[in-house]
Coordinates of C-alpha atoms and ligand atoms in Angstrom, one line a residue:
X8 CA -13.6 37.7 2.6
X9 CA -11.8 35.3 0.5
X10 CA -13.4 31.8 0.3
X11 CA -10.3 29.9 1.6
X12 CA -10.2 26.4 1.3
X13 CA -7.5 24.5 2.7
X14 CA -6.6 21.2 0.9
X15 CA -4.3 18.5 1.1
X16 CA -3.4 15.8 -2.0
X17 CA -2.8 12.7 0.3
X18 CA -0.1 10.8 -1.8
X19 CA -0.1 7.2 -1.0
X20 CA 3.6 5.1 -1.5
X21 CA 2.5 1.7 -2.5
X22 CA 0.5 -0.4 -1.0
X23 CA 1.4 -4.4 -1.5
X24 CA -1.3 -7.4 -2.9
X25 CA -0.7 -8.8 0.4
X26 CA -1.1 -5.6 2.9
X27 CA -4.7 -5.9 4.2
X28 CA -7.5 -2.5 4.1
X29 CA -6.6 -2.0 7.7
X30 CA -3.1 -0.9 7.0
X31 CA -4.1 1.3 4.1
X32 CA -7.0 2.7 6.1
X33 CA -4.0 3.2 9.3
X34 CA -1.9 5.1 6.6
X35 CA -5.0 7.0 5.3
X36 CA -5.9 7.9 9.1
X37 CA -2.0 8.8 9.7
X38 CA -2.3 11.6 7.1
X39 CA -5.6 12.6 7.8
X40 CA -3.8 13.3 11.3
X41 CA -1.3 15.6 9.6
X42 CA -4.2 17.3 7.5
X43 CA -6.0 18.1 10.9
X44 CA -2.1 19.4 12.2
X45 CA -1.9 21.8 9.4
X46 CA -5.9 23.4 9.5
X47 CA -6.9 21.3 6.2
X48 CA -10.2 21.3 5.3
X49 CA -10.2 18.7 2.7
X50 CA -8.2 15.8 2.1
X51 CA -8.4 14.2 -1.6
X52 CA -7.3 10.4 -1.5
X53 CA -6.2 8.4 -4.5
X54 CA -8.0 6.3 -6.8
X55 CA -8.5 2.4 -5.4
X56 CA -7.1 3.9 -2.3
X57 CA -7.7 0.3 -0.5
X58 CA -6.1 -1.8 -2.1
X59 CA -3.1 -2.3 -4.7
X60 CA -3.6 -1.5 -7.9
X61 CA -4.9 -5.2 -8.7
X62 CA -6.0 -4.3 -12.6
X63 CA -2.5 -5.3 -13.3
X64 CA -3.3 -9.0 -13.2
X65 CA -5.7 -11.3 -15.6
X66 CA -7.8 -13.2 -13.0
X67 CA -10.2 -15.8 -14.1
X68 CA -11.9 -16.9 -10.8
X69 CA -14.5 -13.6 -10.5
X70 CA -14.5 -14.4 -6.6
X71 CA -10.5 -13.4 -6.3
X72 CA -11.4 -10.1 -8.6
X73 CA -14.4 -9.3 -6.2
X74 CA -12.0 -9.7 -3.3
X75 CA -11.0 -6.1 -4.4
X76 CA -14.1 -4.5 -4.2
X77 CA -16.4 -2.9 -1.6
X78 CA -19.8 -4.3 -1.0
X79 CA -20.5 -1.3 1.3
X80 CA -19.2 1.9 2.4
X81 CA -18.5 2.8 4.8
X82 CA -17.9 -0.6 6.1
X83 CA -15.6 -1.9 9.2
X84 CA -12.5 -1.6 7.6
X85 CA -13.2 1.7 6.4
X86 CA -15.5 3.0 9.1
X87 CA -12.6 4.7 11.0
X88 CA -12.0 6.5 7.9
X89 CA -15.1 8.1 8.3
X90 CA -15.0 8.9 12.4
X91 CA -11.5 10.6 12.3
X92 CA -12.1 13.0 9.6
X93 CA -15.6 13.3 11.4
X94 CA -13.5 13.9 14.7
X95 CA -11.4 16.4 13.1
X96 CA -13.9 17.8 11.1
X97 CA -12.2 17.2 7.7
X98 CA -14.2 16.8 4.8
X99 CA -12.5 13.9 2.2
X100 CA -12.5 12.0 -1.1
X101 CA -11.9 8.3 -1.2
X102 CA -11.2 5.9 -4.2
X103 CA -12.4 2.5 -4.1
X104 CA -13.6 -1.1 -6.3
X105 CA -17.2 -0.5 -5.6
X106 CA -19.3 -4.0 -6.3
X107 CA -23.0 -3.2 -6.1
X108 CA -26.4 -4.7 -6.7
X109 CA -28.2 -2.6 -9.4
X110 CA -31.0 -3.0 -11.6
X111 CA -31.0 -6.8 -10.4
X112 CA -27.8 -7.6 -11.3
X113 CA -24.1 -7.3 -9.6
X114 CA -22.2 -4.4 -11.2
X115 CA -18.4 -3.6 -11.0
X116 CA -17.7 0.7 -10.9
X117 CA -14.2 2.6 -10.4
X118 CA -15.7 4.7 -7.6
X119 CA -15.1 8.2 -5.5
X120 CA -17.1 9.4 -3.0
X121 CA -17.4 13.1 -1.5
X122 CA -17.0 12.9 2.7
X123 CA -18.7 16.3 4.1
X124 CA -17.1 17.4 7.4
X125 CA -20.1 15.6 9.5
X126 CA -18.8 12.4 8.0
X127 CA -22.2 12.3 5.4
X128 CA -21.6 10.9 1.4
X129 CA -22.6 14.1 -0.1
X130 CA -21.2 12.9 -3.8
X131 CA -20.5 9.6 -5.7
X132 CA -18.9 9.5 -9.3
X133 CA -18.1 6.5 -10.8
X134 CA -15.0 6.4 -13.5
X135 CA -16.2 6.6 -17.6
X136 CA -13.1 6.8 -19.3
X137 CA -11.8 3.1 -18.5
X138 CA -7.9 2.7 -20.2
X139 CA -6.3 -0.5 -20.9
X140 CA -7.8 -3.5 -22.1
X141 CA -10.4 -6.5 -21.5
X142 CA -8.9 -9.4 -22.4
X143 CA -5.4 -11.0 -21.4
X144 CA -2.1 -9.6 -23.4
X145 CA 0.4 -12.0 -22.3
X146 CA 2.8 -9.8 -23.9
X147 CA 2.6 -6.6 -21.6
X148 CA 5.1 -6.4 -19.1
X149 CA 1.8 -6.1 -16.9
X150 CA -1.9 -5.8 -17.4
X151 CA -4.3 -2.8 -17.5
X152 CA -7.7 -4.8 -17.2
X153 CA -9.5 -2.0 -16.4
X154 CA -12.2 -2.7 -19.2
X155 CA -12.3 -6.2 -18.5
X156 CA -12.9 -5.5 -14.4
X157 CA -15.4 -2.1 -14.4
X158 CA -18.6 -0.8 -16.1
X159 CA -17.9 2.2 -18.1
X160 CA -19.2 5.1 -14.9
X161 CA -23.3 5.6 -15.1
X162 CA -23.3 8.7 -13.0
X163 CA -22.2 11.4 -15.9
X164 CA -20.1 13.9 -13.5
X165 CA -22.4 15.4 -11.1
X166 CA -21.1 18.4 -8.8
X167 CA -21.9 19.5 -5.1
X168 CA -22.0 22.7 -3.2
X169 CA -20.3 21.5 -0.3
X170 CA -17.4 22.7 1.9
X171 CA -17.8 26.5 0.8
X172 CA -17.5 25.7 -3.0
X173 CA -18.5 24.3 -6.1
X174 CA -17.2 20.4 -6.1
X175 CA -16.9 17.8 -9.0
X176 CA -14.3 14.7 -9.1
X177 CA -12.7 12.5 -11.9
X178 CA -11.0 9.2 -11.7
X179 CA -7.2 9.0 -13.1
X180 CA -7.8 8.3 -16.9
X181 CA -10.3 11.3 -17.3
X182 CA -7.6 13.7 -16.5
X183 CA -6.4 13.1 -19.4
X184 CA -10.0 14.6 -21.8
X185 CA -11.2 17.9 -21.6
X186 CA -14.3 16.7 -21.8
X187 CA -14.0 15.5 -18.2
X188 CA -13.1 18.7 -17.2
X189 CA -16.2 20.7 -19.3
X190 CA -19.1 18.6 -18.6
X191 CA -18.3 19.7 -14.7
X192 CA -17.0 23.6 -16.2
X193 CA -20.6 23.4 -17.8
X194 CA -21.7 23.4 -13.7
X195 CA -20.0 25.9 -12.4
X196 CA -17.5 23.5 -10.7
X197 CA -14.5 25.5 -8.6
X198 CA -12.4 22.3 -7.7
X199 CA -12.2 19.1 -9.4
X200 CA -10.7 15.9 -7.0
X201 CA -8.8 14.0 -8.8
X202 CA -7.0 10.4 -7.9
X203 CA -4.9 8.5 -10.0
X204 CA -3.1 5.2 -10.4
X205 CA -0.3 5.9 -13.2
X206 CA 2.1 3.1 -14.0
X207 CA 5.8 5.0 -15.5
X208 CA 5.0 2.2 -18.4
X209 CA 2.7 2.4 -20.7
X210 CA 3.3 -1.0 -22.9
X211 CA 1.8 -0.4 -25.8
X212 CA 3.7 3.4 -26.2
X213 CA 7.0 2.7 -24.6
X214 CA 8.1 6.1 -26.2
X215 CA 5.9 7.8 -23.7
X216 CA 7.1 6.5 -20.2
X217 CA 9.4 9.5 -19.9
X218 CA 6.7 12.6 -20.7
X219 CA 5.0 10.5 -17.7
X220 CA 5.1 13.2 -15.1
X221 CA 4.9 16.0 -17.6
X222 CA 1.5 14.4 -19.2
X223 CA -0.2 14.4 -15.8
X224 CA 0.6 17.9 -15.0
X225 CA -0.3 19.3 -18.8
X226 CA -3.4 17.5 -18.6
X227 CA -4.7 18.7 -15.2
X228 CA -3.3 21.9 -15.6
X229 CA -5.0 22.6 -18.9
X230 CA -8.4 21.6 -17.4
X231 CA -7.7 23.8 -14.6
X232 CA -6.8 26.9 -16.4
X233 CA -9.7 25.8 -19.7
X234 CA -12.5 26.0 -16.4
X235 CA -11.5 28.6 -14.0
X236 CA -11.0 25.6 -11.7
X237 CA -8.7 24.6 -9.4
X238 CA -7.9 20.7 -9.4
X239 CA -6.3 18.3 -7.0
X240 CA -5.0 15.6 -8.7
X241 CA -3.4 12.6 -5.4
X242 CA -1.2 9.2 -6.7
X243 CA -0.5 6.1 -5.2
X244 CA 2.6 5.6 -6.8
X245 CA 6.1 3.8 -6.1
X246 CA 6.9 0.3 -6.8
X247 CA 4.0 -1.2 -6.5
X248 CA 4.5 -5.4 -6.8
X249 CA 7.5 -5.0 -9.0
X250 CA 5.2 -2.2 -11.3
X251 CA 6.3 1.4 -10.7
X252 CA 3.5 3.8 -10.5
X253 CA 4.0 8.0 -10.7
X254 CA 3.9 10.5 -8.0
X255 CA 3.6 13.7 -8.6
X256 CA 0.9 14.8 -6.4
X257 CA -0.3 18.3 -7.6
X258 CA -2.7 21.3 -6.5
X259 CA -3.1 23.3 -9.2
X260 CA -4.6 26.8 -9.2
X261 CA -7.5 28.5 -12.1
X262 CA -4.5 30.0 -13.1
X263 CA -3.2 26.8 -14.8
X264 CA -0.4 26.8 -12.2
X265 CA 0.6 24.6 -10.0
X266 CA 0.8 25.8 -6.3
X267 CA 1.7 22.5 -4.6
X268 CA 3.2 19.3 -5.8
X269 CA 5.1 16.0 -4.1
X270 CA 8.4 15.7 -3.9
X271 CA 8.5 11.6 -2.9
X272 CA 6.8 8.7 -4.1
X273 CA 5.3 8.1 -0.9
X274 CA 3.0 8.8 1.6
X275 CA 2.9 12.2 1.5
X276 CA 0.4 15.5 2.2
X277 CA 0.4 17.9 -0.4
X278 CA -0.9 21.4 0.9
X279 CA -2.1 24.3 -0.4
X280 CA -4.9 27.3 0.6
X281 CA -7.0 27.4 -2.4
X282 CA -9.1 31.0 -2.5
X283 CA -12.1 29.4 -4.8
X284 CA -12.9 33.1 -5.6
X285 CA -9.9 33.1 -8.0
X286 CA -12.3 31.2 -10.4
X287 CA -13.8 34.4 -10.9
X288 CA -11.8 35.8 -13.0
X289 CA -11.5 33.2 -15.4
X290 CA -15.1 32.4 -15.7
X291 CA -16.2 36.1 -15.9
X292 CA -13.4 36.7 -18.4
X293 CA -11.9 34.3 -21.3
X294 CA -13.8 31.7 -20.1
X295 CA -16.8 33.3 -19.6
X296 CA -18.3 30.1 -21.3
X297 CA -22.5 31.7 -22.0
X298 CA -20.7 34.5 -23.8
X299 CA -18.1 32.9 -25.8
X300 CA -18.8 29.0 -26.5
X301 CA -20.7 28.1 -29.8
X302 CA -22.1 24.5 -28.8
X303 CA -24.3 24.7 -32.3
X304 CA -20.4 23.7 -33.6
X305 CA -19.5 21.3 -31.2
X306 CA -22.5 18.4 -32.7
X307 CA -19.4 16.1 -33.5
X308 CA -18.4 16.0 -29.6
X309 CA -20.9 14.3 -29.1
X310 CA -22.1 12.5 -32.2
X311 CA -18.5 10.6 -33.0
X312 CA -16.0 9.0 -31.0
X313 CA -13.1 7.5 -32.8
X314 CA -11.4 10.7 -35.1
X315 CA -12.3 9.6 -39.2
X316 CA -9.9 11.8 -41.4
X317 CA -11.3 12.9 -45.0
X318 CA -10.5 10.3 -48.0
Ligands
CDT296 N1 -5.7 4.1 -13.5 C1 -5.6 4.7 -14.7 O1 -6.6 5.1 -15.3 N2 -4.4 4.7 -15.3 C2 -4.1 5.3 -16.6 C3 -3.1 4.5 -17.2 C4 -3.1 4.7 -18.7 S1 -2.2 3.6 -19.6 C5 -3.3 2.3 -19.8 C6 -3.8 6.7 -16.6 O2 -4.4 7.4 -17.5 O3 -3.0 7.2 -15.8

């Protein structure tokens, strides 16, 4: 028997500074309604699902940046998240601001959870490779403040066994670094959950705006095909306050290819049955990582960061 799993990219269209969590949550529930329609086991939100993508502005007051964040989750305006895909038995992954009191002080994370079909938090990952910025560049067409609003992620990226399979997620930016995509290969993982916030511009490499679409695919399918994974990478996307933010929604098999993808820049399921046994082949074969990797030659992975060419 093939280990099926049936999952659904939930592309969001944008969502407005001034649309409140209930609408998002209404839209959220709305395609969680369609996932239930079409026998979906697993419904992969995008990153800071709740709100708009509010790194694009340089705050100062620290209470309007918290107004972003989640103090608890579920809480009431996300609770009926929870009891629909409960009701429907779905299981689901949800980006949020999480603000949390740790180690006696308040600490700001880029966040995912893991939703099991009975509605329980089986996995939290919090995002490590922060892009953009900390401090205000007036010049930018927009800000990217996500350095300036998170702590780099203190979770590493753990995986589950939940929903039949082997389960690890990543947060926008680390789609982009195959080391992402190893550290959770290194555990077996069989899907990786992905959601992403991409604006078209990037201001300080205008030259890249139109690879945009193409660099998200490369990226996630290389980590796919690398790992014997399959990965689910969900936008919010559209014009998003004036800022316009990719689609692309894609599932994308162990293969490397992709088996699903959006057509809109809206709200929008993305489907696809996912056997998690074709994983198989690729981890027993040319990724069969205990046979072929030579970590002994890997020491500057992990000993350098920044690339320092020879004299
Ligand atoms: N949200 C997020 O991580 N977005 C980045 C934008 C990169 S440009 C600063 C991304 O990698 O898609």
């Amino acid at each position: 028997m093939p280990r099926i799993l049936t999952v659904a990219a939930a592309q969001l269209g944008p969502i407005q500074r001034a649309d409140d969590r209930g609408s998002a949550v209404a839209r959220m529930c709305a395609l969680l309604r369609q996932a239930g329609a079409n026998g979906c086991d697993l419904v992969v939100f995008p990153e800071l699902a709740l709100t708009t993508f509010f790194p694009r502005w340089f705050m100062e007051d620290q209470a309007e940046v918290d107004s972003f964040f989640e103090r608890a989750m579920p809480a009431p305006e996300t609770q009926p998240l929870f009891d629909l895909a409960k009701e429907l038995a779905i299981g689901f992954y949800l980006g949020f601001a999480e603000l949390v009191e740790e180690e006696g002080r308040l600490r700001h994370f880029n966040t995912s959870i893991l939703v099991d079909k009975t509605g329980a938090i089986v996995l939290k990952y919090r995002k490590i490779h922060l892009p953009g910025h900390a401090e205000h560049e007036p010049w930018r067409a927009f800000q990217h403040l996500e350095k300036r609003y998170f702590e780099v992620g203190n979770l590493n990226w753990p995986v589950t066994r939940s929903l039949g399979g082997v389960l690890g997620m990543a947060i926008c930016n680390d789609r982009r670094w195959p080391e992402t995509y190893r550290v959770m290969g290194l555990q077996g993982v069989e899907m990786v959950l992905i959601g992403y916030n991409t604006p078209r511009h990037n201001p300080p490499a205008p030259e890249h705006d139109r690879l945009s679409e193409f660099h998200n695919h490369l990226a996630m399918q290389a980590g796919a095909y690398q790992n014997g994974t399959w990965v689910v990478g969900a936008a919010k996307c559209g014009v998003e306050e004036g800022c316009e933010m990719i689609g692309a929604s894609a599932i994308i098999a162990p293969t490397g290819q992709i088996v699903a993808q959006a057509l809109t820049q809206d709200d929008e399921l993305v489907i696809a049955r996912c056997d998690l046994d074709l994983c198989a082949s690729y981890k027993e074969t040319t990724f069969n990582f205990a046979r072929h990797r030579q970590p002994d030659q890997y020491g500057l992975i992990t000993a350098r960061a920044g690339a320092i060419p020879p004299d």
